[in-house]
PDB file of C-alpha atoms in Angstrom:
ATOM      1  CA  PRO A   1     106.181  79.692 110.053  1.00  0.00           C
ATOM      2  CA  GLU A   2     103.682  80.199 112.847  1.00  0.00           C
ATOM      3  CA  PHE A   3     100.654  79.897 110.515  1.00  0.00           C
ATOM      4  CA  ALA A   4     101.648  76.374 109.433  1.00  0.00           C
ATOM      5  CA  ARG A   5     100.061  74.832 112.541  1.00  0.00           C
ATOM      6  CA  PHE A   6      96.658  75.601 110.977  1.00  0.00           C
ATOM      7  CA  ARG A   7      97.488  73.398 107.952  1.00  0.00           C
ATOM      8  CA  PRO A   8      96.356  75.984 105.410  1.00  0.00           C
ATOM      9  CA  GLU A   9      95.355  74.853 101.938  1.00  0.00           C
ATOM     10  CA  ALA A  10      98.411  74.891  99.644  1.00  0.00           C
ATOM     11  CA  GLY A  11     100.441  76.262 102.560  1.00  0.00           C
ATOM     12  CA  PHE A  12      98.748  79.648 102.097  1.00  0.00           C
ATOM     13  CA  GLY A  13     100.471  79.732  98.699  1.00  0.00           C
ATOM     14  CA  HIS A  14      97.640  81.617  96.989  1.00  0.00           C
ATOM     15  CA  TYR A  15      97.535  84.241  99.729  1.00  0.00           C
ATOM     16  CA  LEU A  16     101.312  84.601  99.849  1.00  0.00           C
ATOM     17  CA  MET A  17     101.506  85.159  96.072  1.00  0.00           C
ATOM     18  CA  MET A  18      98.779  87.805  96.279  1.00  0.00           C
ATOM     19  CA  ALA A  19     100.446  89.516  99.236  1.00  0.00           C
ATOM     20  CA  GLY A  20     103.757  89.547  97.396  1.00  0.00           C
ATOM     21  CA  ALA A  21     102.173  91.063  94.296  1.00  0.00           C
ATOM     22  CA  LEU A  22     100.512  93.779  96.372  1.00  0.00           C
ATOM     23  CA  GLY A  23     103.650  94.916  98.165  1.00  0.00           C
ATOM     24  CA  GLU A  24     104.754  92.245 100.623  1.00  0.00           C
ATOM     25  CA  ARG A  25     105.376  93.904 103.995  1.00  0.00           C
ATOM     26  CA  THR A  26     104.190  97.304 102.775  1.00  0.00           C
ATOM     27  CA  TRP A  27     100.747  95.855 101.954  1.00  0.00           C
ATOM     28  CA  THR A  28      98.432  96.921 104.769  1.00  0.00           C
ATOM     29  CA  ALA A  29      94.909  96.551 103.332  1.00  0.00           C
ATOM     30  CA  PRO A  30      92.584  95.054 105.951  1.00  0.00           C
ATOM     31  CA  GLY A  31      90.641  91.970 104.947  1.00  0.00           C
ATOM     32  CA  ARG A  32      87.021  91.136 105.690  1.00  0.00           C
ATOM     33  CA  LEU A  33      85.235  87.820 105.553  1.00  0.00           C
ATOM     34  CA  LEU A  34      83.336  87.374 102.314  1.00  0.00           C
ATOM     35  CA  SER A  35      81.990  83.919 103.112  1.00  0.00           C
ATOM     36  CA  GLU A  36      81.257  81.594 105.955  1.00  0.00           C
ATOM     37  CA  TYR A  37      83.187  78.397 106.617  1.00  0.00           C
ATOM     38  CA  GLU A  38      83.639  76.566 103.311  1.00  0.00           C
ATOM     39  CA  ASN A  39      83.425  72.817 103.497  1.00  0.00           C
ATOM     40  CA  SER A  40      82.544  71.640  99.983  1.00  0.00           C
ATOM     41  CA  ALA A  41      85.939  69.993  99.645  1.00  0.00           C
ATOM     42  CA  GLY A  42      86.616  69.642 103.345  1.00  0.00           C
ATOM     43  CA  THR A  43      89.155  72.451 103.452  1.00  0.00           C
ATOM     44  CA  GLY A  44      87.486  74.536 106.144  1.00  0.00           C
ATOM     45  CA  GLN A  45      88.697  77.696 104.440  1.00  0.00           C
ATOM     46  CA  VAL A  46      86.888  81.029 104.120  1.00  0.00           C
ATOM     47  CA  HIS A  47      86.982  83.723 101.439  1.00  0.00           C
ATOM     48  CA  VAL A  48      88.459  87.081 102.396  1.00  0.00           C
ATOM     49  CA  TRP A  49      87.993  90.316 100.429  1.00  0.00           C
ATOM     50  CA  PHE A  50      90.495  93.165 100.466  1.00  0.00           C
ATOM     51  CA  ASP A  51      89.108  96.579  99.531  1.00  0.00           C
ATOM     52  CA  ARG A  52      91.628  98.794  97.769  1.00  0.00           C
ATOM     53  CA  PRO A  53      92.747 101.465 100.245  1.00  0.00           C
ATOM     54  CA  GLU A  54      92.165 105.085  99.258  1.00  0.00           C
ATOM     55  CA  HIS A  55      95.890 105.736  98.818  1.00  0.00           C
ATOM     56  CA  GLY A  56      96.734 102.459  97.085  1.00  0.00           C
ATOM     57  CA  TRP A  57      97.770  99.011  98.172  1.00  0.00           C
ATOM     58  CA  GLN A  58     101.126  99.876  99.705  1.00  0.00           C
ATOM     59  CA  VAL A  59     102.302 102.275 102.378  1.00  0.00           C
ATOM     60  CA  ALA A  60     105.503 104.248 101.896  1.00  0.00           C
ATOM     61  CA  ARG A  61     108.599 102.660 103.395  1.00  0.00           C
TER      62      ARG A  61
END
C-alpha cells in the first residue's frame, strides 16, 4: 500500500483495526492531532483523535 513508504509502527495495524471496527470505507470521521511528534521510543508517531460525528461513525452506502 502507498502508506507503507512511511514505515508506520506495526504497519498501521492499530489504525486499520480501528477503522475496520468503525465501518471501513464508510467511516468518514475527520481526525485531529492530539499530540505533537512522539519520540519516547523513537517511533516518530503522533496521536490522532476522532470526534464522533453527529450522525454516527458511518455514512450510508
